[in-house]
CSV table of C-alpha atoms in Angstrom, one decimal:
chain,number,residue,atom,x,y,z
A,1,UNK,CA,0.0,0.0,0.0
A,2,UNK,CA,1.5,3.3,-1.1
A,3,UNK,CA,1.9,5.7,1.8
A,4,UNK,CA,2.8,9.3,1.0
A,5,UNK,CA,4.0,12.0,3.4
A,6,UNK,CA,3.7,15.6,2.3
A,7,UNK,CA,6.4,18.0,3.7
A,8,UNK,CA,5.7,21.7,3.1
A,9,UNK,CA,8.2,23.5,5.2
A,10,UNK,CA,11.9,23.6,5.8
A,11,UNK,CA,12.2,24.0,9.5
A,12,UNK,CA,9.5,22.3,11.4
A,13,UNK,CA,9.7,18.9,9.9
A,14,UNK,CA,8.3,16.7,12.6
A,15,UNK,CA,11.5,14.6,12.7
A,16,UNK,CA,10.2,12.3,15.4
A,17,UNK,CA,7.1,11.5,13.5
A,18,UNK,CA,9.1,10.9,10.4
A,19,UNK,CA,11.5,8.7,12.3
A,20,UNK,CA,8.7,6.7,14.0
A,21,UNK,CA,7.0,6.1,10.6
A,22,UNK,CA,7.4,2.5,9.8
A,23,UNK,CA,6.0,1.9,6.4
A,24,UNK,CA,7.2,-0.4,3.6
A,25,UNK,CA,6.2,1.6,0.5
A,26,UNK,CA,6.9,5.1,1.7
A,27,UNK,CA,7.0,8.2,-0.6
A,28,UNK,CA,7.9,11.7,0.6
A,29,UNK,CA,6.5,14.6,-1.4
A,30,UNK,CA,8.2,17.9,-1.0
A,31,UNK,CA,6.0,20.9,-1.8
A,32,UNK,CA,6.1,24.7,-1.1
A,33,UNK,CA,9.2,25.5,1.1
A,34,UNK,CA,9.7,21.7,1.6
A,35,UNK,CA,11.4,21.6,-1.8
A,36,UNK,CA,14.5,23.1,-0.1
A,37,UNK,CA,15.1,19.7,1.6
A,38,UNK,CA,16.4,18.4,-1.8
A,39,UNK,CA,19.4,20.7,-1.4
A,40,UNK,CA,20.2,20.0,2.2
A,41,UNK,CA,22.7,17.2,2.5
A,42,UNK,CA,21.7,15.8,5.9
A,43,UNK,CA,18.0,16.6,5.7
A,44,UNK,CA,15.9,14.2,7.9
A,45,UNK,CA,13.9,13.6,4.8
A,46,UNK,CA,16.8,11.9,3.2
A,47,UNK,CA,17.4,9.5,6.1
A,48,UNK,CA,14.2,7.6,5.5
A,49,UNK,CA,14.1,4.6,3.1
A,50,UNK,CA,11.6,6.5,0.9
A,51,UNK,CA,11.1,7.6,-2.7
A,52,UNK,CA,11.3,11.4,-2.8
A,53,UNK,CA,9.3,13.6,-5.1
A,54,UNK,CA,9.6,17.3,-5.4
A,55,UNK,CA,7.0,19.7,-7.0
A,56,UNK,CA,8.4,21.4,-10.1
A,57,UNK,CA,6.2,24.5,-9.8
A,58,UNK,CA,7.3,25.1,-6.3
A,59,UNK,CA,11.0,24.7,-7.3
A,60,UNK,CA,10.6,27.2,-10.1
A,61,UNK,CA,8.6,29.7,-8.1
A,62,UNK,CA,11.6,29.8,-5.8
A,63,UNK,CA,14.1,30.3,-8.6
A,64,UNK,CA,15.4,26.8,-8.3
A,65,UNK,CA,15.9,24.5,-11.3
A,66,UNK,CA,14.8,20.9,-11.8
A,67,UNK,CA,18.2,20.2,-13.4
A,68,UNK,CA,20.0,20.7,-10.1
A,69,UNK,CA,17.9,18.1,-8.4
A,70,UNK,CA,19.5,14.7,-7.7
A,71,UNK,CA,18.1,11.8,-5.7
A,72,UNK,CA,14.5,13.0,-6.0
A,73,UNK,CA,12.0,12.8,-8.8
A,74,UNK,CA,10.7,16.2,-10.1
A,75,UNK,CA,7.0,16.1,-10.7
A,76,UNK,CA,4.5,18.7,-11.8
A,77,UNK,CA,0.9,19.1,-10.5
A,78,UNK,CA,-0.4,16.8,-13.2
A,79,UNK,CA,1.9,14.0,-12.4
A,80,UNK,CA,1.3,14.6,-8.7
A,81,UNK,CA,-2.4,14.1,-9.2
A,82,UNK,CA,-1.7,10.8,-11.0
A,83,UNK,CA,0.5,9.6,-8.1
A,84,UNK,CA,-2.2,10.7,-5.5
A,85,UNK,CA,-5.0,9.0,-7.4
A,86,UNK,CA,-2.8,6.0,-8.2
A,87,UNK,CA,-0.2,4.6,-6.0
A,88,UNK,CA,-0.6,6.9,-2.9
A,89,UNK,CA,-3.4,5.1,-1.1
A,90,UNK,CA,-2.8,6.8,2.2
A,91,UNK,CA,-1.6,10.4,2.5
A,92,UNK,CA,-0.4,12.4,5.5
A,93,UNK,CA,0.5,16.1,5.7
A,94,UNK,CA,3.4,16.6,8.2
B,1,UNK,CA,-11.3,8.6,-12.7
B,2,UNK,CA,-11.7,9.1,-8.9
B,3,UNK,CA,-12.8,11.4,-6.1
B,4,UNK,CA,-10.3,13.3,-4.1
B,5,UNK,CA,-11.4,14.9,-0.8
B,6,UNK,CA,-9.2,17.5,0.7
B,7,UNK,CA,-9.8,18.8,4.2
B,8,UNK,CA,-7.9,21.9,5.2
B,9,UNK,CA,-7.6,24.0,8.4
B,10,UNK,CA,-5.1,26.5,7.2
B,11,UNK,CA,-6.0,30.2,7.1
B,12,UNK,CA,-5.9,31.8,3.6
B,13,UNK,CA,-2.9,34.2,4.2
B,14,UNK,CA,0.4,33.6,6.0
B,15,UNK,CA,0.9,30.3,4.4
B,16,UNK,CA,1.0,28.9,0.8
B,17,UNK,CA,-1.1,25.9,1.6
B,18,UNK,CA,-4.1,27.4,-0.2
B,19,UNK,CA,-2.1,28.2,-3.3
B,20,UNK,CA,-1.0,24.5,-3.3
B,21,UNK,CA,-4.6,23.2,-2.7
B,22,UNK,CA,-6.2,25.3,-5.4
B,23,UNK,CA,-3.5,24.4,-8.0
B,24,UNK,CA,-3.8,20.7,-7.1
B,25,UNK,CA,-7.6,20.9,-7.4
B,26,UNK,CA,-7.3,22.5,-10.8
B,27,UNK,CA,-4.9,19.9,-12.0
B,28,UNK,CA,-7.1,17.1,-10.7
B,29,UNK,CA,-10.3,18.5,-12.2
B,30,UNK,CA,-8.6,19.0,-15.5
B,31,UNK,CA,-7.7,15.3,-15.5
B,32,UNK,CA,-11.4,14.4,-15.0
B,33,UNK,CA,-11.3,13.6,-11.3
B,34,UNK,CA,-14.0,14.9,-8.8
B,35,UNK,CA,-12.6,17.2,-6.1
B,36,UNK,CA,-14.2,18.2,-2.9
B,37,UNK,CA,-12.8,20.6,-0.3
B,38,UNK,CA,-13.8,20.8,3.3
B,39,UNK,CA,-12.9,24.1,4.9
B,40,UNK,CA,-12.4,23.8,8.7
B,41,UNK,CA,-11.3,26.2,11.3
B,42,UNK,CA,-9.7,29.4,9.9
B,43,UNK,CA,-9.8,28.0,6.4
B,44,UNK,CA,-13.4,29.3,6.4
B,45,UNK,CA,-12.1,32.9,6.0
B,46,UNK,CA,-11.2,32.1,2.4
B,47,UNK,CA,-14.8,31.6,1.6
B,48,UNK,CA,-15.9,35.2,2.3
B,49,UNK,CA,-17.1,37.0,-0.8
B,50,UNK,CA,-16.2,40.5,-2.0
B,51,UNK,CA,-12.4,39.9,-1.6
B,52,UNK,CA,-10.5,42.8,-3.1
B,53,UNK,CA,-7.8,41.5,-5.5
B,54,UNK,CA,-4.3,42.2,-4.2
B,55,UNK,CA,-2.2,44.2,-6.7
B,56,UNK,CA,-5.1,43.7,-9.2
B,57,UNK,CA,-4.0,40.1,-9.6
B,58,UNK,CA,-4.0,37.9,-6.6
B,59,UNK,CA,-7.5,36.9,-5.6
B,60,UNK,CA,-8.6,33.6,-4.0
B,61,UNK,CA,-12.3,34.4,-4.6
B,62,UNK,CA,-11.9,34.4,-8.4
B,63,UNK,CA,-9.8,31.2,-8.3
B,64,UNK,CA,-12.4,29.5,-6.3
B,65,UNK,CA,-15.2,30.6,-8.6
B,66,UNK,CA,-13.3,29.4,-11.6
B,67,UNK,CA,-12.8,26.0,-10.0
B,68,UNK,CA,-16.5,25.7,-9.0
B,69,UNK,CA,-17.3,26.2,-12.7
B,70,UNK,CA,-14.9,23.4,-13.5
B,71,UNK,CA,-16.8,21.1,-11.0
B,72,UNK,CA,-15.1,21.7,-7.7
B,73,UNK,CA,-17.3,21.2,-4.6
B,74,UNK,CA,-16.1,23.4,-1.7
B,75,UNK,CA,-18.0,23.8,1.5
B,76,UNK,CA,-17.6,25.6,4.8
B,77,UNK,CA,-17.9,23.9,8.2
B,78,UNK,CA,-21.0,25.3,9.8
B,79,UNK,CA,-19.8,25.4,13.4
B,80,UNK,CA,-16.4,26.8,12.5
B,81,UNK,CA,-17.7,29.6,10.3
B,82,UNK,CA,-20.4,30.6,12.7
B,83,UNK,CA,-17.9,30.6,15.6
B,84,UNK,CA,-15.9,33.2,13.5
B,85,UNK,CA,-19.0,35.3,12.9
B,86,UNK,CA,-19.1,34.4,9.3
B,87,UNK,CA,-22.6,33.5,7.9
B,88,UNK,CA,-23.4,31.4,4.9
B,89,UNK,CA,-24.9,34.4,3.0
B,90,UNK,CA,-21.4,36.0,3.2
B,91,UNK,CA,-19.9,33.1,1.3
B,92,UNK,CA,-18.7,33.1,-2.2
B,93,UNK,CA,-21.6,32.2,-4.5
B,94,UNK,CA,-21.8,28.4,-4.9
B,95,UNK,CA,-20.3,27.7,-1.6
B,96,UNK,CA,-22.7,26.1,0.9
B,97,UNK,CA,-22.3,25.6,4.7
B,98,UNK,CA,-22.2,21.9,5.8
B,99,UNK,CA,-21.9,20.0,9.0
B,100,UNK,CA,-19.3,17.4,9.9
B,101,UNK,CA,-21.7,14.8,8.6
B,102,UNK,CA,-20.9,16.0,5.1
B,103,UNK,CA,-17.2,15.5,5.8
B,104,UNK,CA,-17.5,12.0,7.2
B,105,UNK,CA,-19.8,10.9,4.4
B,106,UNK,CA,-17.4,12.2,1.8
B,107,UNK,CA,-14.2,10.8,3.3
B,108,UNK,CA,-15.9,7.5,3.7
B,109,UNK,CA,-16.7,7.3,0.0
B,110,UNK,CA,-13.7,9.1,-1.5
B,111,UNK,CA,-10.9,7.3,-3.4
B,112,UNK,CA,-8.3,9.5,-1.8
B,113,UNK,CA,-8.2,11.8,1.2
B,114,UNK,CA,-5.7,14.5,2.2
B,115,UNK,CA,-6.1,16.5,5.3
B,116,UNK,CA,-4.0,19.6,5.7
B,117,UNK,CA,-3.7,21.1,9.2
B,118,UNK,CA,-2.9,24.6,10.4
B,119,UNK,CA,0.5,26.2,9.9
């Protein structure tokens, strides 16, 4: 069962909740200021065994480029809808 | 196609949650999904009509009206908006007031649910 966690901020990631989360098929979706996590080497987001997605429109509105993103999949709203209505059966907003 | 129900507690300004939710709803509606939004707590402030566009451009009211025309169903939580002194007749046209029963019925039958808290 696909479980997705949405992270929308840079500072108050509820690390303890993220750490306690014990899910097999985990995805972390970075939106709004959460996109900055992609550029932080020791971000708590990267310590989870999870597939990481980052919202393209929120990267670009912050002057960031999808080309500089590594170890995360850049998705736009359309693709995010497909993920949400497809593999993300359960979704949580941190 | 499926039904996505979004519950949101976030106030309209001071956070970009609403920009995200409305963009997401637009993308989902355009893909043929049904989208329903439950406004709880301070989120009800976004439903007031007669919002003056900021810098002649930024205006939630017009975005919400546009999405309602595309098929969005967005409702205010009755107890929350009344607590805040907002009455249904002050809502944007096409936005009704509903009780928690509406929310529970809709999350029980939705294909996907996302609940966004306060900032």
